[in-house]
Amino acid sequence: MDHGQTMDPEGIETGVIHDLVDFKNKEVLEIGCGTGRLTFRIAPGTKSVLAIDPDEDSIEIARERTPSNLRSRIAFMPTSITDVALADNAFDIAVLSWSI
């Protein structure tokens, strides 16, 4: 099941995000990616996406569901934002959806 389609069948959330943020050729950090619901909608056109979530089972599901055309640009990491060490200025954009 595509939870992105179930949770946002009209694409309103995705449309608003893309209206507000230009992801083209950007390095993106997604905090709280879950099973990739939003990840797969923001990844096309990015340079890369590091998608993190502390739930290892969700990360495994996201990896399994990753479309083949996005596999080279998305990296999933089972970690919390409070536990991961990230280089300063490593990302152009950080996205949180349902994580706060």
mmCIF file of N, CA, C and O in Angstrom:
data_model
loop_
_atom_site.group_PDB
_atom_site.id
_atom_site.type_symbol
_atom_site.label_atom_id
_atom_site.label_comp_id
_atom_site.label_asym_id
_atom_site.label_seq_id
_atom_site.Cartn_x
_atom_site.Cartn_y
_atom_site.Cartn_z
ATOM 1 N N MET A 1 0.837 -1.186 0.000
ATOM 2 C CA MET A 1 0.000 0.000 0.000
ATOM 3 C C MET A 1 0.876 1.241 0.000
ATOM 4 O O MET A 1 1.842 1.321 0.735
ATOM 5 N N ASP A 2 0.528 2.226 -0.787
ATOM 6 C CA ASP A 2 1.238 3.498 -0.821
ATOM 7 C C ASP A 2 0.584 4.429 0.181
ATOM 8 O O ASP A 2 -0.477 4.989 -0.073
ATOM 9 N N HIS A 3 1.202 4.572 1.349
ATOM 10 C CA HIS A 3 0.620 5.409 2.390
ATOM 11 C C HIS A 3 0.563 6.869 1.977
ATOM 12 O O HIS A 3 -0.278 7.614 2.457
ATOM 13 N N GLY A 4 1.445 7.300 1.092
ATOM 14 C CA GLY A 4 1.392 8.667 0.599
ATOM 15 C C GLY A 4 0.092 8.931 -0.140
ATOM 16 O O GLY A 4 -0.529 9.977 0.013
ATOM 17 N N GLN A 5 -0.338 7.965 -0.950
ATOM 18 C CA GLN A 5 -1.592 8.111 -1.680
ATOM 19 C C GLN A 5 -2.779 8.024 -0.729
ATOM 20 O O GLN A 5 -3.778 8.706 -0.918
ATOM 21 N N THR A 6 -2.689 7.194 0.304
ATOM 22 C CA THR A 6 -3.767 7.048 1.266
ATOM 23 C C THR A 6 -3.898 8.304 2.119
ATOM 24 O O THR A 6 -4.990 8.780 2.384
ATOM 25 N N MET A 7 -2.775 8.866 2.533
ATOM 26 C CA MET A 7 -2.782 10.010 3.426
ATOM 27 C C MET A 7 -2.974 11.333 2.696
ATOM 28 O O MET A 7 -3.408 12.294 3.282
ATOM 29 N N ASP A 8 -2.625 11.400 1.447
ATOM 30 C CA ASP A 8 -2.713 12.638 0.675
ATOM 31 C C ASP A 8 -3.150 12.305 -0.754
ATOM 32 O O ASP A 8 -2.436 12.590 -1.710
ATOM 33 N N PRO A 9 -4.334 11.694 -0.908
ATOM 34 C CA PRO A 9 -4.727 11.212 -2.232
ATOM 35 C C PRO A 9 -4.845 12.308 -3.289
ATOM 36 O O PRO A 9 -4.645 12.051 -4.469
ATOM 37 N N GLU A 10 -5.160 13.514 -2.879
ATOM 38 C CA GLU A 10 -5.289 14.603 -3.846
ATOM 39 C C GLU A 10 -3.951 15.266 -4.142
ATOM 40 O O GLU A 10 -3.856 16.124 -5.008
ATOM 41 N N GLY A 11 -2.906 14.900 -3.391
ATOM 42 C CA GLY A 11 -1.600 15.503 -3.591
ATOM 43 C C GLY A 11 -1.496 16.927 -3.070
ATOM 44 O O GLY A 11 -0.597 17.670 -3.460
ATOM 45 N N ILE A 12 -2.390 17.318 -2.172
ATOM 46 C CA ILE A 12 -2.402 18.691 -1.662
ATOM 47 C C ILE A 12 -1.141 18.984 -0.858
ATOM 48 O O ILE A 12 -0.479 20.002 -1.082
ATOM 49 N N GLU A 13 -0.803 18.111 0.077
ATOM 50 C CA GLU A 13 0.397 18.325 0.891
ATOM 51 C C GLU A 13 1.630 18.441 -0.002
ATOM 52 O O GLU A 13 2.432 19.376 0.123
ATOM 53 N N THR A 14 1.774 17.506 -0.907
ATOM 54 C CA THR A 14 2.921 17.508 -1.810
ATOM 55 C C THR A 14 2.942 18.763 -2.667
ATOM 56 O O THR A 14 3.986 19.390 -2.848
ATOM 57 N N GLY A 15 1.794 19.155 -3.188
ATOM 58 C CA GLY A 15 1.713 20.355 -4.015
ATOM 59 C C GLY A 15 2.121 21.602 -3.261
ATOM 60 O O GLY A 15 2.869 22.439 -3.781
ATOM 61 N N VAL A 16 1.646 21.733 -2.033
ATOM 62 C CA VAL A 16 1.987 22.903 -1.219
ATOM 63 C C VAL A 16 3.481 22.926 -0.928
ATOM 64 O O VAL A 16 4.124 23.974 -1.048
ATOM 65 N N ILE A 17 4.038 21.787 -0.568
ATOM 66 C CA ILE A 17 5.475 21.730 -0.278
ATOM 67 C C ILE A 17 6.281 22.139 -1.504
ATOM 68 O O ILE A 17 7.207 22.938 -1.414
ATOM 69 N N HIS A 18 5.925 21.622 -2.660
ATOM 70 C CA HIS A 18 6.652 21.971 -3.889
ATOM 71 C C HIS A 18 6.410 23.422 -4.310
ATOM 72 O O HIS A 18 7.270 24.021 -4.949
ATOM 73 N N ASP A 19 5.260 23.983 -3.945
ATOM 74 C CA ASP A 19 5.024 25.401 -4.215
ATOM 75 C C ASP A 19 5.923 26.283 -3.353
ATOM 76 O O ASP A 19 6.343 27.354 -3.781
ATOM 77 N N LEU A 20 6.210 25.838 -2.152
ATOM 78 C CA LEU A 20 6.983 26.638 -1.203
ATOM 79 C C LEU A 20 8.490 26.420 -1.299
ATOM 80 O O LEU A 20 9.269 27.305 -0.942
ATOM 81 N N VAL A 21 8.894 25.232 -1.730
ATOM 82 C CA VAL A 21 10.316 24.870 -1.706
ATOM 83 C C VAL A 21 10.747 24.328 -3.057
ATOM 84 O O VAL A 21 10.091 23.456 -3.620
ATOM 85 N N ASP A 22 11.861 24.826 -3.544
ATOM 86 C CA ASP A 22 12.449 24.323 -4.784
ATOM 87 C C ASP A 22 13.504 23.281 -4.417
ATOM 88 O O ASP A 22 14.559 23.617 -3.890
ATOM 89 N N PHE A 23 13.209 22.024 -4.663
ATOM 90 C CA PHE A 23 14.110 20.927 -4.315
ATOM 91 C C PHE A 23 15.132 20.619 -5.406
ATOM 92 O O PHE A 23 16.030 19.814 -5.202
ATOM 93 N N LYS A 24 15.011 21.266 -6.542
ATOM 94 C CA LYS A 24 15.844 20.937 -7.703
ATOM 95 C C LYS A 24 17.337 21.084 -7.380
ATOM 96 O O LYS A 24 17.804 22.140 -6.968
ATOM 97 N N ASN A 25 18.072 19.984 -7.580
ATOM 98 C CA ASN A 25 19.524 19.920 -7.369
ATOM 99 C C ASN A 25 19.960 20.298 -5.962
ATOM 100 O O ASN A 25 21.080 20.771 -5.769
ATOM 101 N N LYS A 26 19.096 20.061 -4.983
ATOM 102 C CA LYS A 26 19.418 20.385 -3.591
ATOM 103 C C LYS A 26 19.765 19.118 -2.818
ATOM 104 O O LYS A 26 19.312 18.030 -3.117
ATOM 105 N N GLU A 27 20.598 19.317 -1.795
ATOM 106 C CA GLU A 27 20.896 18.271 -0.815
ATOM 107 C C GLU A 27 19.837 18.420 0.279
ATOM 108 O O GLU A 27 19.746 19.467 0.920
ATOM 109 N N VAL A 28 19.038 17.368 0.492
ATOM 110 C CA VAL A 28 17.897 17.462 1.399
ATOM 111 C C VAL A 28 18.063 16.492 2.564
ATOM 112 O O VAL A 28 18.453 15.334 2.375
ATOM 113 N N LEU A 29 17.743 16.967 3.761
ATOM 114 C CA LEU A 29 17.667 16.138 4.955
ATOM 115 C C LEU A 29 16.198 16.019 5.321
ATOM 116 O O LEU A 29 15.525 17.035 5.518
ATOM 117 N N GLU A 30 15.704 14.791 5.394
ATOM 118 C CA GLU A 30 14.334 14.575 5.847
ATOM 119 C C GLU A 30 14.379 13.937 7.223
ATOM 120 O O GLU A 30 14.927 12.847 7.398
ATOM 121 N N ILE A 31 13.797 14.613 8.183
ATOM 122 C CA ILE A 31 13.798 14.164 9.576
ATOM 123 C C ILE A 31 12.459 13.502 9.869
ATOM 124 O O ILE A 31 11.405 14.106 9.686
ATOM 125 N N GLY A 32 12.518 12.248 10.314
ATOM 126 C CA GLY A 32 11.296 11.510 10.608
ATOM 127 C C GLY A 32 10.629 11.004 9.351
ATOM 128 O O GLY A 32 9.433 11.187 9.138
ATOM 129 N N CYS A 33 11.381 10.317 8.507
ATOM 130 C CA CYS A 33 10.877 9.884 7.195
ATOM 131 C C CYS A 33 9.886 8.735 7.266
ATOM 132 O O CYS A 33 9.154 8.500 6.305
ATOM 133 N N GLY A 34 9.862 8.011 8.367
ATOM 134 C CA GLY A 34 8.951 6.866 8.459
ATOM 135 C C GLY A 34 9.201 5.882 7.341
ATOM 136 O O GLY A 34 10.339 5.503 7.064
ATOM 137 N N THR A 35 8.149 5.491 6.660
ATOM 138 C CA THR A 35 8.250 4.501 5.581
ATOM 139 C C THR A 35 8.455 5.134 4.205
ATOM 140 O O THR A 35 8.319 4.475 3.188
ATOM 141 N N GLY A 36 8.768 6.429 4.177
ATOM 142 C CA GLY A 36 9.069 7.093 2.912
ATOM 143 C C GLY A 36 7.897 7.804 2.268
ATOM 144 O O GLY A 36 7.972 8.223 1.116
ATOM 145 N N ARG A 37 6.816 7.963 3.007
ATOM 146 C CA ARG A 37 5.597 8.599 2.487
ATOM 147 C C ARG A 37 5.906 9.900 1.752
ATOM 148 O O ARG A 37 5.474 10.101 0.627
ATOM 149 N N LEU A 38 6.664 10.782 2.368
ATOM 150 C CA LEU A 38 7.007 12.057 1.746
ATOM 151 C C LEU A 38 8.309 11.967 0.949
ATOM 152 O O LEU A 38 8.461 12.632 -0.072
ATOM 153 N N THR A 39 9.208 11.129 1.389
ATOM 154 C CA THR A 39 10.521 10.996 0.745
ATOM 155 C C THR A 39 10.411 10.808 -0.763
ATOM 156 O O THR A 39 11.087 11.490 -1.530
ATOM 157 N N PHE A 40 9.562 9.874 -1.163
ATOM 158 C CA PHE A 40 9.432 9.541 -2.577
ATOM 159 C C PHE A 40 8.787 10.672 -3.379
ATOM 160 O O PHE A 40 8.901 10.712 -4.596
ATOM 161 N N ARG A 41 8.141 11.598 -2.702
ATOM 162 C CA ARG A 41 7.495 12.722 -3.376
ATOM 163 C C ARG A 41 8.415 13.930 -3.513
ATOM 164 O O ARG A 41 8.196 14.768 -4.370
ATOM 165 N N ILE A 42 9.418 14.019 -2.648
ATOM 166 C CA ILE A 42 10.340 15.156 -2.748
ATOM 167 C C ILE A 42 11.635 14.793 -3.460
ATOM 168 O O ILE A 42 12.329 15.668 -3.963
ATOM 169 N N ALA A 43 11.977 13.524 -3.527
ATOM 170 C CA ALA A 43 13.274 13.104 -4.069
ATOM 171 C C ALA A 43 13.490 13.378 -5.560
ATOM 172 O O ALA A 43 14.602 13.744 -5.938
ATOM 173 N N PRO A 44 12.482 13.229 -6.420
ATOM 174 C CA PRO A 44 12.738 13.487 -7.841
ATOM 175 C C PRO A 44 13.261 14.919 -8.047
ATOM 176 O O PRO A 44 12.690 15.876 -7.545
ATOM 177 N N GLY A 45 14.364 15.030 -8.731
ATOM 178 C CA GLY A 45 14.935 16.345 -9.013
ATOM 179 C C GLY A 45 15.961 16.823 -8.006
ATOM 180 O O GLY A 45 16.707 17.751 -8.269
ATOM 181 N N THR A 46 16.000 16.198 -6.820
ATOM 182 C CA THR A 46 16.998 16.593 -5.829
ATOM 183 C C THR A 46 18.365 16.064 -6.248
ATOM 184 O O THR A 46 18.471 15.157 -7.077
ATOM 185 N N LYS A 47 19.391 16.612 -5.631
ATOM 186 C CA LYS A 47 20.721 16.032 -5.799
ATOM 187 C C LYS A 47 20.782 14.760 -4.957
ATOM 188 O O LYS A 47 21.239 13.720 -5.412
ATOM 189 N N SER A 48 20.311 14.873 -3.704
ATOM 190 C CA SER A 48 20.249 13.704 -2.829
ATOM 191 C C SER A 48 19.322 13.986 -1.658
ATOM 192 O O SER A 48 19.040 15.141 -1.335
ATOM 193 N N VAL A 49 18.862 12.897 -1.031
ATOM 194 C CA VAL A 49 18.046 12.985 0.174
ATOM 195 C C VAL A 49 18.624 12.022 1.200
ATOM 196 O O VAL A 49 18.818 10.838 0.902
ATOM 197 N N LEU A 50 18.926 12.533 2.387
ATOM 198 C CA LEU A 50 19.234 11.683 3.527
ATOM 199 C C LEU A 50 17.974 11.668 4.370
ATOM 200 O O LEU A 50 17.553 12.706 4.897
ATOM 201 N N ALA A 51 17.337 10.521 4.448
ATOM 202 C CA ALA A 51 16.072 10.366 5.155
ATOM 203 C C ALA A 51 16.328 9.568 6.426
ATOM 204 O O ALA A 51 16.775 8.429 6.357
ATOM 205 N N ILE A 52 16.051 10.193 7.580
ATOM 206 C CA ILE A 52 16.335 9.528 8.855
ATOM 207 C C ILE A 52 15.061 9.306 9.658
ATOM 208 O O ILE A 52 14.103 10.071 9.556
ATOM 209 N N ASP A 53 15.088 8.244 10.446
ATOM 210 C CA ASP A 53 13.990 7.930 11.352
ATOM 211 C C ASP A 53 14.535 6.945 12.380
ATOM 212 O O ASP A 53 15.299 6.034 12.019
ATOM 213 N N PRO A 54 14.162 7.100 13.646
ATOM 214 C CA PRO A 54 14.675 6.172 14.661
ATOM 215 C C PRO A 54 14.058 4.773 14.615
ATOM 216 O O PRO A 54 14.586 3.846 15.224
ATOM 217 N N ASP A 55 12.979 4.592 13.879
ATOM 218 C CA ASP A 55 12.308 3.299 13.806
ATOM 219 C C ASP A 55 12.930 2.452 12.695
ATOM 220 O O ASP A 55 12.676 2.678 11.507
ATOM 221 N N GLU A 56 13.717 1.469 13.081
ATOM 222 C CA GLU A 56 14.426 0.630 12.105
ATOM 223 C C GLU A 56 13.476 -0.133 11.187
ATOM 224 O O GLU A 56 13.776 -0.331 10.007
ATOM 225 N N ASP A 57 12.328 -0.557 11.710
ATOM 226 C CA ASP A 57 11.366 -1.276 10.875
ATOM 227 C C ASP A 57 10.815 -0.368 9.772
ATOM 228 O O ASP A 57 10.661 -0.791 8.626
ATOM 229 N N SER A 58 10.538 0.885 10.121
ATOM 230 C CA SER A 58 10.058 1.841 9.118
ATOM 231 C C SER A 58 11.111 2.090 8.054
ATOM 232 O O SER A 58 10.800 2.162 6.857
ATOM 233 N N ILE A 59 12.359 2.210 8.469
ATOM 234 C CA ILE A 59 13.452 2.427 7.519
ATOM 235 C C ILE A 59 13.562 1.237 6.566
ATOM 236 O O ILE A 59 13.736 1.410 5.358
ATOM 237 N N GLU A 60 13.426 0.045 7.082
ATOM 238 C CA GLU A 60 13.510 -1.147 6.231
ATOM 239 C C GLU A 60 12.369 -1.163 5.214
ATOM 240 O O GLU A 60 12.578 -1.472 4.036
ATOM 241 N N ILE A 61 11.171 -0.799 5.639
ATOM 242 C CA ILE A 61 10.034 -0.724 4.718
ATOM 243 C C ILE A 61 10.299 0.329 3.648
ATOM 244 O O ILE A 61 10.047 0.104 2.458
ATOM 245 N N ALA A 62 10.822 1.483 4.064
ATOM 246 C CA ALA A 62 11.130 2.553 3.104
ATOM 247 C C ALA A 62 12.143 2.077 2.068
ATOM 248 O O ALA A 62 11.987 2.336 0.876
ATOM 249 N N ARG A 63 13.156 1.393 2.519
ATOM 250 C CA ARG A 63 14.172 0.882 1.578
ATOM 251 C C ARG A 63 13.546 -0.078 0.570
ATOM 252 O O ARG A 63 13.844 -0.022 -0.619
ATOM 253 N N GLU A 64 12.689 -0.964 1.065
ATOM 254 C CA GLU A 64 12.038 -1.934 0.183
ATOM 255 C C GLU A 64 11.110 -1.262 -0.825
ATOM 256 O O GLU A 64 10.964 -1.732 -1.948
ATOM 257 N N ARG A 65 10.486 -0.166 -0.432
ATOM 258 C CA ARG A 65 9.518 0.521 -1.286
ATOM 259 C C ARG A 65 10.150 1.556 -2.222
ATOM 260 O O ARG A 65 9.450 2.126 -3.057
ATOM 261 N N THR A 66 11.417 1.801 -2.074
ATOM 262 C CA THR A 66 12.049 2.843 -2.874
ATOM 263 C C THR A 66 11.985 2.491 -4.361
ATOM 264 O O THR A 66 12.483 1.448 -4.777
ATOM 265 N N PRO A 67 11.381 3.365 -5.155
ATOM 266 C CA PRO A 67 11.342 3.120 -6.602
ATOM 267 C C PRO A 67 12.756 3.050 -7.170
ATOM 268 O O PRO A 67 13.657 3.770 -6.722
ATOM 269 N N SER A 68 12.963 2.191 -8.135
ATOM 270 C CA SER A 68 14.307 1.981 -8.683
ATOM 271 C C SER A 68 14.914 3.261 -9.234
ATOM 272 O O SER A 68 16.123 3.468 -9.116
ATOM 273 N N ASN A 69 14.105 4.151 -9.776
ATOM 274 C CA ASN A 69 14.646 5.385 -10.337
ATOM 275 C C ASN A 69 15.102 6.388 -9.272
ATOM 276 O O ASN A 69 15.766 7.371 -9.593
ATOM 277 N N LEU A 70 14.784 6.135 -8.001
ATOM 278 C CA LEU A 70 15.199 7.036 -6.915
ATOM 279 C C LEU A 70 16.283 6.446 -6.022
ATOM 280 O O LEU A 70 16.824 7.143 -5.160
ATOM 281 N N ARG A 71 16.612 5.192 -6.217
ATOM 282 C CA ARG A 71 17.569 4.514 -5.324
ATOM 283 C C ARG A 71 18.934 5.188 -5.262
ATOM 284 O O ARG A 71 19.572 5.194 -4.224
ATOM 285 N N SER A 72 19.370 5.780 -6.339
ATOM 286 C CA SER A 72 20.705 6.391 -6.343
ATOM 287 C C SER A 72 20.739 7.738 -5.623
ATOM 288 O O SER A 72 21.809 8.224 -5.288
ATOM 289 N N ARG A 73 19.584 8.318 -5.363
ATOM 290 C CA ARG A 73 19.600 9.641 -4.732
ATOM 291 C C ARG A 73 19.082 9.658 -3.302
ATOM 292 O O ARG A 73 19.162 10.682 -2.642
ATOM 293 N N ILE A 74 18.525 8.541 -2.808
ATOM 294 C CA ILE A 74 18.004 8.491 -1.436
ATOM 295 C C ILE A 74 18.842 7.553 -0.589
ATOM 296 O O ILE A 74 19.093 6.419 -0.963
ATOM 297 N N ALA A 75 19.242 8.034 0.583
ATOM 298 C CA ALA A 75 19.896 7.199 1.590
ATOM 299 C C ALA A 75 19.022 7.220 2.838
ATOM 300 O O ALA A 75 18.665 8.301 3.330
ATOM 301 N N PHE A 76 18.648 6.053 3.323
ATOM 302 C CA PHE A 76 17.860 5.947 4.548
ATOM 303 C C PHE A 76 18.786 5.568 5.698
ATOM 304 O O PHE A 76 19.661 4.712 5.539
ATOM 305 N N MET A 77 18.575 6.205 6.850
ATOM 306 C CA MET A 77 19.415 5.937 8.009
ATOM 307 C C MET A 77 18.533 5.786 9.248
ATOM 308 O O MET A 77 17.771 6.703 9.568
ATOM 309 N N PRO A 78 18.650 4.645 9.949
ATOM 310 C CA PRO A 78 17.872 4.461 11.170
ATOM 311 C C PRO A 78 18.550 5.175 12.345
ATOM 312 O O PRO A 78 19.418 4.621 13.021
ATOM 313 N N THR A 79 18.165 6.413 12.557
ATOM 314 C CA THR A 79 18.737 7.210 13.642
ATOM 315 C C THR A 79 17.802 8.359 13.975
ATOM 316 O O THR A 79 16.897 8.678 13.206
ATOM 317 N N SER A 80 18.048 8.975 15.086
ATOM 318 C CA SER A 80 17.297 10.144 15.509
ATOM 319 C C SER A 80 18.102 11.395 15.183
ATOM 320 O O SER A 80 19.340 11.353 15.159
ATOM 321 N N ILE A 81 17.442 12.495 14.977
ATOM 322 C CA ILE A 81 18.144 13.747 14.690
ATOM 323 C C ILE A 81 19.035 14.142 15.869
ATOM 324 O O ILE A 81 20.058 14.797 15.681
ATOM 325 N N THR A 82 18.687 13.704 17.065
ATOM 326 C CA THR A 82 19.512 14.037 18.231
ATOM 327 C C THR A 82 20.739 13.136 18.351
ATOM 328 O O THR A 82 21.654 13.447 19.101
ATOM 329 N N ASP A 83 20.765 12.042 17.603
ATOM 330 C CA ASP A 83 21.875 11.098 17.686
ATOM 331 C C ASP A 83 22.816 11.113 16.483
ATOM 332 O O ASP A 83 23.907 10.568 16.554
ATOM 333 N N VAL A 84 22.411 11.710 15.394
ATOM 334 C CA VAL A 84 23.212 11.676 14.177
ATOM 335 C C VAL A 84 24.186 12.851 14.144
ATOM 336 O O VAL A 84 23.863 13.951 14.580
ATOM 337 N N ALA A 85 25.388 12.580 13.674
ATOM 338 C CA ALA A 85 26.382 13.638 13.500
ATOM 339 C C ALA A 85 26.364 14.077 12.034
ATOM 340 O O ALA A 85 26.644 13.286 11.146
ATOM 341 N N LEU A 86 26.025 15.320 11.815
ATOM 342 C CA LEU A 86 25.948 15.859 10.455
ATOM 343 C C LEU A 86 26.929 17.017 10.321
ATOM 344 O O LEU A 86 27.063 17.833 11.227
ATOM 345 N N ALA A 87 27.580 17.082 9.188
ATOM 346 C CA ALA A 87 28.522 18.173 8.939
ATOM 347 C C ALA A 87 27.761 19.492 8.805
ATOM 348 O O ALA A 87 26.642 19.528 8.286
ATOM 349 N N ASP A 88 28.374 20.559 9.279
ATOM 350 C CA ASP A 88 27.796 21.887 9.102
ATOM 351 C C ASP A 88 27.593 22.159 7.621
ATOM 352 O O ASP A 88 28.438 21.822 6.793
ATOM 353 N N ASN A 89 26.488 22.764 7.289
ATOM 354 C CA ASN A 89 26.175 23.160 5.916
ATOM 355 C C ASN A 89 26.145 21.998 4.927
ATOM 356 O O ASN A 89 26.361 22.200 3.733
ATOM 357 N N ALA A 90 25.864 20.783 5.408
ATOM 358 C CA ALA A 90 25.822 19.618 4.525
ATOM 359 C C ALA A 90 24.542 19.568 3.698
ATOM 360 O O ALA A 90 24.501 18.889 2.676
ATOM 361 N N PHE A 91 23.513 20.299 4.124
ATOM 362 C CA PHE A 91 22.218 20.225 3.455
ATOM 363 C C PHE A 91 21.720 21.625 3.106
ATOM 364 O O PHE A 91 21.949 22.579 3.837
ATOM 365 N N ASP A 92 21.032 21.688 1.988
ATOM 366 C CA ASP A 92 20.413 22.941 1.568
ATOM 367 C C ASP A 92 19.048 23.127 2.212
ATOM 368 O O ASP A 92 18.619 24.249 2.467
ATOM 369 N N ILE A 93 18.358 22.004 2.450
ATOM 370 C CA ILE A 93 16.979 22.029 2.938
ATOM 371 C C ILE A 93 16.795 20.907 3.951
ATOM 372 O O ILE A 93 17.301 19.805 3.763
ATOM 373 N N ALA A 94 16.058 21.200 5.029
ATOM 374 C CA ALA A 94 15.630 20.173 5.975
ATOM 375 C C ALA A 94 14.115 20.151 5.972
ATOM 376 O O ALA A 94 13.465 21.198 5.971
ATOM 377 N N VAL A 95 13.550 18.941 5.945
ATOM 378 C CA VAL A 95 12.098 18.760 5.888
ATOM 379 C C VAL A 95 11.672 17.905 7.060
ATOM 380 O O VAL A 95 12.295 16.883 7.358
ATOM 381 N N LEU A 96 10.603 18.333 7.717
ATOM 382 C CA LEU A 96 9.962 17.547 8.784
ATOM 383 C C LEU A 96 8.483 17.452 8.455
ATOM 384 O O LEU A 96 7.851 18.468 8.194
ATOM 385 N N SER A 97 7.956 16.273 8.446
ATOM 386 C CA SER A 97 6.531 16.110 8.206
ATOM 387 C C SER A 97 5.982 15.154 9.264
ATOM 388 O O SER A 97 6.429 14.019 9.339
ATOM 389 N N TRP A 98 5.103 15.630 10.056
ATOM 390 C CA TRP A 98 4.500 14.854 11.125
ATOM 391 C C TRP A 98 5.520 14.436 12.164
ATOM 392 O O TRP A 98 5.357 13.438 12.856
ATOM 393 N N SER A 99 6.630 15.156 12.299
ATOM 394 C CA SER A 99 7.707 14.764 13.219
ATOM 395 C C SER A 99 7.791 15.654 14.447
ATOM 396 O O SER A 99 8.618 15.412 15.309
ATOM 397 N N ILE A 100 6.992 16.709 14.477
ATOM 398 C CA ILE A 100 7.053 17.581 15.659
ATOM 399 C C ILE A 100 5.698 17.718 16.271
ATOM 400 O O ILE A 100 4.704 17.381 15.712
#
